[in-house]
PDB file of C-alpha atoms in Angstrom:
ATOM      1  CA  MET A  21      46.588  66.245 211.011  1.00 27.00           C
ATOM      2  CA  PRO A  22      44.284  69.317 210.635  1.00 31.00           C
ATOM      3  CA  THR A  23      42.806  69.918 207.343  1.00 30.00           C
ATOM      4  CA  THR A  24      44.273  73.080 205.690  1.00 33.00           C
ATOM      5  CA  PRO A  25      43.747  74.404 202.285  1.00 36.00           C
ATOM      6  CA  ALA A  26      46.831  72.423 201.325  1.00 37.00           C
ATOM      7  CA  THR A  27      45.721  69.204 202.571  1.00 32.00           C
ATOM      8  CA  ALA A  28      42.264  69.711 201.493  1.00 37.00           C
ATOM      9  CA  THR A  29      43.288  70.496 197.992  1.00 41.00           C
ATOM     10  CA  HIS A  30      45.743  67.766 197.465  1.00 41.00           C
ATOM     11  CA  SER A  31      43.935  64.741 198.990  1.00 40.00           C
ATOM     12  CA  SER A  32      41.567  62.788 196.871  1.00 41.00           C
ATOM     13  CA  SER A  33      38.195  61.393 197.951  1.00 46.00           C
ATOM     14  CA  ASN A  34      39.417  57.898 198.402  1.00 50.00           C
ATOM     15  CA  GLY A  35      42.276  59.123 200.817  1.00 52.00           C
ATOM     16  CA  THR A  36      45.367  58.974 198.463  1.00 55.00           C
ATOM     17  CA  ALA A  37      47.341  62.162 197.989  1.00 68.00           C
ATOM     18  CA  GLU A  38      47.460  63.866 194.654  1.00 82.00           C
ATOM     19  CA  ALA A  39      50.442  65.219 193.315  1.00 89.00           C
ATOM     20  CA  ILE A  40      51.427  68.694 194.285  1.00 93.00           C
ATOM     21  CA  MET A  41      52.179  70.649 191.106  1.00 97.00           C
ATOM     22  CA  LEU A  42      54.550  73.633 190.870  1.00 97.00           C
ATOM     23  CA  GLU A  43      54.739  76.393 188.367  1.00 98.00           C
ATOM     24  CA  LEU A  44      57.804  76.221 185.961  1.00 98.00           C
ATOM     25  CA  VAL A  45      59.100  79.607 184.881  1.00 98.00           C
ATOM     26  CA  ASP A  46      61.971  81.018 182.650  1.00 98.00           C
ATOM     27  CA  GLU A  47      64.856  83.130 183.678  1.00 97.00           C
ATOM     28  CA  ASN A  48      62.374  86.262 183.419  1.00 97.00           C
ATOM     29  CA  GLY A  49      59.812  84.534 185.952  1.00 97.00           C
ATOM     30  CA  THR A  50      57.337  84.015 182.865  1.00 98.00           C
ATOM     31  CA  THR A  51      55.381  80.671 183.349  1.00 98.00           C
ATOM     32  CA  ILE A  52      56.237  77.914 180.861  1.00 98.00           C
ATOM     33  CA  GLY A  53      54.585  74.902 182.435  1.00 98.00           C
ATOM     34  CA  THR A  54      54.237  72.853 185.480  1.00 98.00           C
ATOM     35  CA  ALA A  55      56.001  69.927 187.066  1.00 98.00           C
ATOM     36  CA  GLU A  56      55.170  67.670 190.132  1.00 97.00           C
ATOM     37  CA  LYS A  57      57.015  69.113 193.303  1.00 95.00           C
ATOM     38  CA  LEU A  58      59.514  66.512 193.919  1.00 93.00           C
ATOM     39  CA  ALA A  59      60.465  65.972 190.309  1.00 95.00           C
ATOM     40  CA  ALA A  60      61.102  69.597 190.095  1.00 97.00           C
ATOM     41  CA  HIS A  61      63.580  69.465 193.108  1.00 95.00           C
ATOM     42  CA  GLN A  62      65.564  66.319 191.614  1.00 95.00           C
ATOM     43  CA  ALA A  63      69.025  67.193 190.395  1.00 94.00           C
ATOM     44  CA  PRO A  64      69.585  69.108 188.308  1.00 94.00           C
ATOM     45  CA  GLY A  65      66.192  70.913 189.490  1.00 95.00           C
ATOM     46  CA  GLN A  66      63.796  72.624 187.415  1.00 98.00           C
ATOM     47  CA  LEU A  67      63.362  76.234 187.697  1.00 98.00           C
ATOM     48  CA  HIS A  68      59.966  77.087 189.479  1.00 98.00           C
ATOM     49  CA  ARG A  69      58.377  80.009 191.326  1.00 98.00           C
ATOM     50  CA  ALA A  70      58.681  80.100 195.042  1.00 98.00           C
ATOM     51  CA  PHE A  71      58.304  82.718 197.734  1.00 98.00           C
ATOM     52  CA  SER A  72      60.073  83.663 201.145  1.00 98.00           C
ATOM     53  CA  VAL A  73      58.467  85.545 203.893  1.00 98.00           C
ATOM     54  CA  PHE A  74      60.220  87.654 206.612  1.00 98.00           C
ATOM     55  CA  LEU A  75      57.998  88.599 209.471  1.00 98.00           C
ATOM     56  CA  PHE A  76      59.192  90.990 212.255  1.00 98.00           C
ATOM     57  CA  ASP A  77      57.811  91.968 215.571  1.00 97.00           C
ATOM     58  CA  GLU A  78      57.546  95.366 216.892  1.00 94.00           C
ATOM     59  CA  GLN A  79      61.088  95.295 218.238  1.00 95.00           C
ATOM     60  CA  GLY A  80      62.404  94.539 214.878  1.00 96.00           C
ATOM     61  CA  ARG A  81      63.066  90.927 215.721  1.00 97.00           C
ATOM     62  CA  LEU A  82      62.978  88.626 212.694  1.00 98.00           C
ATOM     63  CA  LEU A  83      60.611  85.283 213.225  1.00 98.00           C
ATOM     64  CA  LEU A  84      62.668  82.205 212.285  1.00 98.00           C
ATOM     65  CA  GLN A  85      61.365  78.905 211.977  1.00 98.00           C
ATOM     66  CA  ARG A  86      63.070  75.368 212.429  1.00 97.00           C
ATOM     67  CA  ARG A  87      61.702  73.049 209.749  1.00 96.00           C
ATOM     68  CA  ALA A  88      59.981  69.910 211.230  1.00 95.00           C
ATOM     69  CA  LEU A  89      62.231  66.844 211.235  1.00 95.00           C
ATOM     70  CA  GLY A  90      59.558  64.922 209.243  1.00 90.00           C
ATOM     71  CA  LYS A  91      59.938  67.138 206.047  1.00 89.00           C
ATOM     72  CA  TYR A  92      61.463  65.537 203.046  1.00 81.00           C
ATOM     73  CA  HIS A  93      63.589  68.496 202.089  1.00 84.00           C
ATOM     74  CA  SER A  94      65.917  70.235 204.678  1.00 88.00           C
ATOM     75  CA  PRO A  95      64.394  68.737 207.771  1.00 91.00           C
ATOM     76  CA  GLY A  96      65.360  70.295 211.143  1.00 94.00           C
ATOM     77  CA  VAL A  97      67.466  73.345 209.780  1.00 95.00           C
ATOM     78  CA  TRP A  98      66.455  76.902 210.741  1.00 97.00           C
ATOM     79  CA  SER A  99      64.995  79.179 208.026  1.00 97.00           C
ATOM     80  CA  ASN A 100      63.237  82.300 207.252  1.00 98.00           C
ATOM     81  CA  THR A 101      59.594  82.907 208.678  1.00 98.00           C
ATOM     82  CA  CYS A 102      58.066  80.964 205.826  1.00 98.00           C
ATOM     83  CA  CYS A 103      58.806  79.876 202.414  1.00 96.00           C
ATOM     84  CA  GLY A 104      57.020  77.717 199.813  1.00 96.00           C
ATOM     85  CA  HIS A 105      55.577  77.550 196.411  1.00 97.00           C
ATOM     86  CA  PRO A 106      52.425  78.996 194.799  1.00 98.00           C
ATOM     87  CA  TYR A 107      49.960  76.416 193.173  1.00 97.00           C
ATOM     88  CA  PRO A 108      50.032  77.029 189.250  1.00 97.00           C
ATOM     89  CA  GLY A 109      48.010  80.161 188.597  1.00 97.00           C
ATOM     90  CA  GLU A 110      48.073  81.250 192.205  1.00 98.00           C
ATOM     91  CA  ALA A 111      49.404  84.881 192.986  1.00 98.00           C
ATOM     92  CA  PRO A 112      52.732  84.648 195.108  1.00 98.00           C
ATOM     93  CA  PHE A 113      51.288  87.287 197.531  1.00 98.00           C
ATOM     94  CA  ALA A 114      48.229  85.012 198.227  1.00 97.00           C
ATOM     95  CA  ALA A 115      50.583  81.873 198.550  1.00 98.00           C
ATOM     96  CA  ALA A 116      52.679  83.567 200.960  1.00 98.00           C
ATOM     97  CA  ALA A 117      49.714  84.727 203.035  1.00 97.00           C
ATOM     98  CA  ARG A 118      48.215  81.286 202.884  1.00 97.00           C
ATOM     99  CA  ARG A 119      51.318  79.132 203.945  1.00 97.00           C
ATOM    100  CA  THR A 120      52.203  81.636 206.760  1.00 97.00           C
ATOM    101  CA  HIS A 121      48.666  80.866 208.183  1.00 97.00           C
ATOM    102  CA  GLU A 122      49.068  77.039 207.527  1.00 97.00           C
ATOM    103  CA  GLU A 123      52.414  76.707 209.105  1.00 97.00           C
ATOM    104  CA  LEU A 124      52.490  79.294 211.781  1.00 98.00           C
ATOM    105  CA  GLY A 125      48.744  79.930 212.696  1.00 97.00           C
ATOM    106  CA  LEU A 126      49.256  83.624 212.127  1.00 94.00           C
ATOM    107  CA  SER A 127      48.245  86.246 209.546  1.00 93.00           C
ATOM    108  CA  PRO A 128      50.802  89.077 209.069  1.00 93.00           C
ATOM    109  CA  SER A 129      49.226  92.500 209.958  1.00 89.00           C
ATOM    110  CA  LEU A 130      51.303  93.821 207.021  1.00 93.00           C
ATOM    111  CA  LEU A 131      52.796  92.099 204.269  1.00 96.00           C
ATOM    112  CA  ALA A 132      54.600  93.870 201.341  1.00 97.00           C
ATOM    113  CA  GLU A 133      56.406  92.754 198.244  1.00 97.00           C
ATOM    114  CA  ALA A 134      60.362  92.977 198.520  1.00 98.00           C
ATOM    115  CA  GLY A 135      61.506  91.933 195.276  1.00 98.00           C
ATOM    116  CA  THR A 136      62.525  88.746 193.518  1.00 98.00           C
ATOM    117  CA  VAL A 137      65.773  86.687 193.673  1.00 98.00           C
ATOM    118  CA  ARG A 138      66.722  83.648 191.351  1.00 98.00           C
ATOM    119  CA  TYR A 139      69.041  80.968 192.881  1.00 97.00           C
ATOM    120  CA  ASN A 140      70.150  77.583 192.407  1.00 97.00           C
ATOM    121  CA  HIS A 141      71.186  75.837 195.748  1.00 94.00           C
ATOM    122  CA  PRO A 142      71.729  72.198 196.087  1.00 91.00           C
ATOM    123  CA  ASP A 143      70.916  70.475 199.534  1.00 84.00           C
ATOM    124  CA  PRO A 144      73.888  68.263 200.361  1.00 80.00           C
ATOM    125  CA  VAL A 145      71.948  66.046 202.804  1.00 80.00           C
ATOM    126  CA  SER A 146      68.858  64.938 200.597  1.00 82.00           C
ATOM    127  CA  GLY A 147      70.548  65.682 197.144  1.00 88.00           C
ATOM    128  CA  LEU A 148      67.743  67.781 196.049  1.00 91.00           C
ATOM    129  CA  VAL A 149      68.144  71.186 194.302  1.00 94.00           C
ATOM    130  CA  GLU A 150      66.411  74.330 194.830  1.00 94.00           C
ATOM    131  CA  GLN A 151      66.398  75.950 191.428  1.00 96.00           C
ATOM    132  CA  GLU A 152      63.959  79.023 192.123  1.00 98.00           C
ATOM    133  CA  PHE A 153      62.592  82.284 191.050  1.00 98.00           C
ATOM    134  CA  ASN A 154      61.762  83.569 194.434  1.00 98.00           C
ATOM    135  CA  HIS A 155      59.345  86.198 195.208  1.00 98.00           C
ATOM    136  CA  LEU A 156      60.225  87.945 198.689  1.00 98.00           C
ATOM    137  CA  PHE A 157      57.886  89.558 201.168  1.00 98.00           C
ATOM    138  CA  VAL A 158      58.336  91.246 204.456  1.00 98.00           C
ATOM    139  CA  GLY A 159      55.949  92.214 207.014  1.00 97.00           C
ATOM    140  CA  MET A 160      54.780  92.441 210.815  1.00 97.00           C
ATOM    141  CA  ALA A 161      53.538  89.510 213.108  1.00 96.00           C
ATOM    142  CA  GLN A 162      51.618  91.065 215.982  1.00 92.00           C
ATOM    143  CA  THR A 163      50.434  87.724 217.425  1.00 93.00           C
ATOM    144  CA  ALA A 164      52.275  84.920 218.714  1.00 94.00           C
ATOM    145  CA  PRO A 165      52.852  81.930 216.252  1.00 97.00           C
ATOM    146  CA  ASN A 166      50.917  78.641 216.825  1.00 97.00           C
ATOM    147  CA  PRO A 167      53.078  76.398 214.616  1.00 97.00           C
ATOM    148  CA  GLU A 168      51.621  73.330 212.816  1.00 97.00           C
ATOM    149  CA  PRO A 169      54.031  70.714 214.144  1.00 96.00           C
ATOM    150  CA  GLU A 170      54.133  68.652 210.928  1.00 95.00           C
ATOM    151  CA  GLU A 171      55.575  71.670 209.222  1.00 96.00           C
ATOM    152  CA  VAL A 172      57.558  73.661 212.035  1.00 97.00           C
ATOM    153  CA  GLY A 173      59.715  72.062 214.797  1.00 97.00           C
ATOM    154  CA  GLU A 174      60.003  75.447 216.700  1.00 97.00           C
ATOM    155  CA  THR A 175      60.297  79.205 216.262  1.00 98.00           C
ATOM    156  CA  ALA A 176      62.143  81.976 217.592  1.00 97.00           C
ATOM    157  CA  PHE A 177      62.266  85.828 217.301  1.00 98.00           C
ATOM    158  CA  VAL A 178      65.921  87.102 217.005  1.00 98.00           C
ATOM    159  CA  THR A 179      67.771  90.418 216.512  1.00 98.00           C
ATOM    160  CA  ALA A 180      70.165  90.751 213.890  1.00 97.00           C
ATOM    161  CA  ALA A 181      73.102  90.174 216.213  1.00 97.00           C
ATOM    162  CA  GLU A 182      71.351  87.005 217.622  1.00 98.00           C
ATOM    163  CA  LEU A 183      70.859  85.753 214.231  1.00 98.00           C
ATOM    164  CA  ALA A 184      74.532  86.115 213.360  1.00 96.00           C
ATOM    165  CA  GLU A 185      75.557  84.063 216.431  1.00 96.00           C
ATOM    166  CA  ARG A 186      72.971  81.531 215.859  1.00 96.00           C
ATOM    167  CA  HIS A 187      73.875  81.156 211.964  1.00 95.00           C
ATOM    168  CA  ALA A 188      77.411  80.454 213.026  1.00 95.00           C
ATOM    169  CA  ARG A 189      76.421  77.553 215.353  1.00 95.00           C
ATOM    170  CA  ALA A 190      73.311  75.959 214.072  1.00 94.00           C
ATOM    171  CA  PRO A 191      72.439  74.468 210.482  1.00 93.00           C
ATOM    172  CA  PHE A 192      70.298  76.876 208.291  1.00 95.00           C
ATOM    173  CA  SER A 193      68.717  76.117 205.027  1.00 93.00           C
ATOM    174  CA  ALA A 194      70.742  76.356 201.809  1.00 91.00           C
ATOM    175  CA  TRP A 195      68.837  79.202 200.524  1.00 94.00           C
ATOM    176  CA  PHE A 196      68.416  81.188 203.785  1.00 97.00           C
ATOM    177  CA  MET A 197      71.270  83.715 203.304  1.00 97.00           C
ATOM    178  CA  THR A 198      70.635  84.263 199.631  1.00 97.00           C
ATOM    179  CA  VAL A 199      66.921  85.202 200.466  1.00 98.00           C
ATOM    180  CA  LEU A 200      67.857  87.229 203.428  1.00 98.00           C
ATOM    181  CA  ASP A 201      70.374  89.395 201.581  1.00 98.00           C
ATOM    182  CA  ALA A 202      67.980  90.019 198.683  1.00 98.00           C
ATOM    183  CA  ALA A 203      65.290  91.234 201.084  1.00 98.00           C
ATOM    184  CA  ARG A 204      67.485  93.376 203.141  1.00 97.00           C
ATOM    185  CA  PRO A 205      66.721  96.661 201.582  1.00 97.00           C
ATOM    186  CA  ALA A 206      62.892  96.118 202.334  1.00 98.00           C
ATOM    187  CA  ILE A 207      63.719  94.755 205.580  1.00 98.00           C
ATOM    188  CA  ARG A 208      65.714  97.887 206.564  1.00 97.00           C
ATOM    189  CA  GLU A 209      62.754 100.083 205.350  1.00 96.00           C
ATOM    190  CA  LEU A 210      60.395  98.225 207.486  1.00 97.00           C
ATOM    191  CA  THR A 211      62.372  98.004 210.624  1.00 96.00           C
ATOM    192  CA  GLY A 212      64.472 101.125 210.598  1.00 94.00           C
ATOM    193  CA  PRO A 213      68.029 101.664 210.865  1.00 90.00           C
ATOM    194  CA  SER A 214      68.182 100.883 214.668  1.00 91.00           C
ATOM    195  CA  ALA A 215      67.217  97.271 214.167  1.00 94.00           C
ATOM    196  CA  GLY A 216      70.642  96.586 212.564  1.00 95.00           C
ATOM    197  CA  TRP A 217      69.494  94.616 209.673  1.00 96.00           C
TER     198      TRP A 217
END
């Protein structure tokens, strides 16, 4: 596996993985502590900071990713362009840009804040729970993705109509529609009314 800022930061000198820590928050998004990543997702879940990215091409198509089959949480399902968790003390915007590059090998040509949303979504397959205070970002992807295979199984650019068809027949992440609906005003502003978002 290539060394990325994520793997470099969380691998110790003797080759053992160090725990990945998440930032716990209250209902207003104020930091109140930290928790180990897996522990924060075990039922009933601990409210923690997260981010979701939605990137579009110049035709107004959304870049989706299918999560790699080896991921411990929601493997093999389709989801938004990128999602994840800032490290404790890391700005959500910086984390969103970092993980988009680590997972998809691209840097957005534009990335803008699109609000926040708080949700509680259990994953029926794994039993894990997404209790998240999620920072939303929308932007433009002007280069082709080059996915990291341990993170991303495949990618697809879709129109709003194609997304509706795909969502009706393929499994998507439990949080996908919640974050998409919360980001829609910013998406419409970015893509214009003709894109249909």
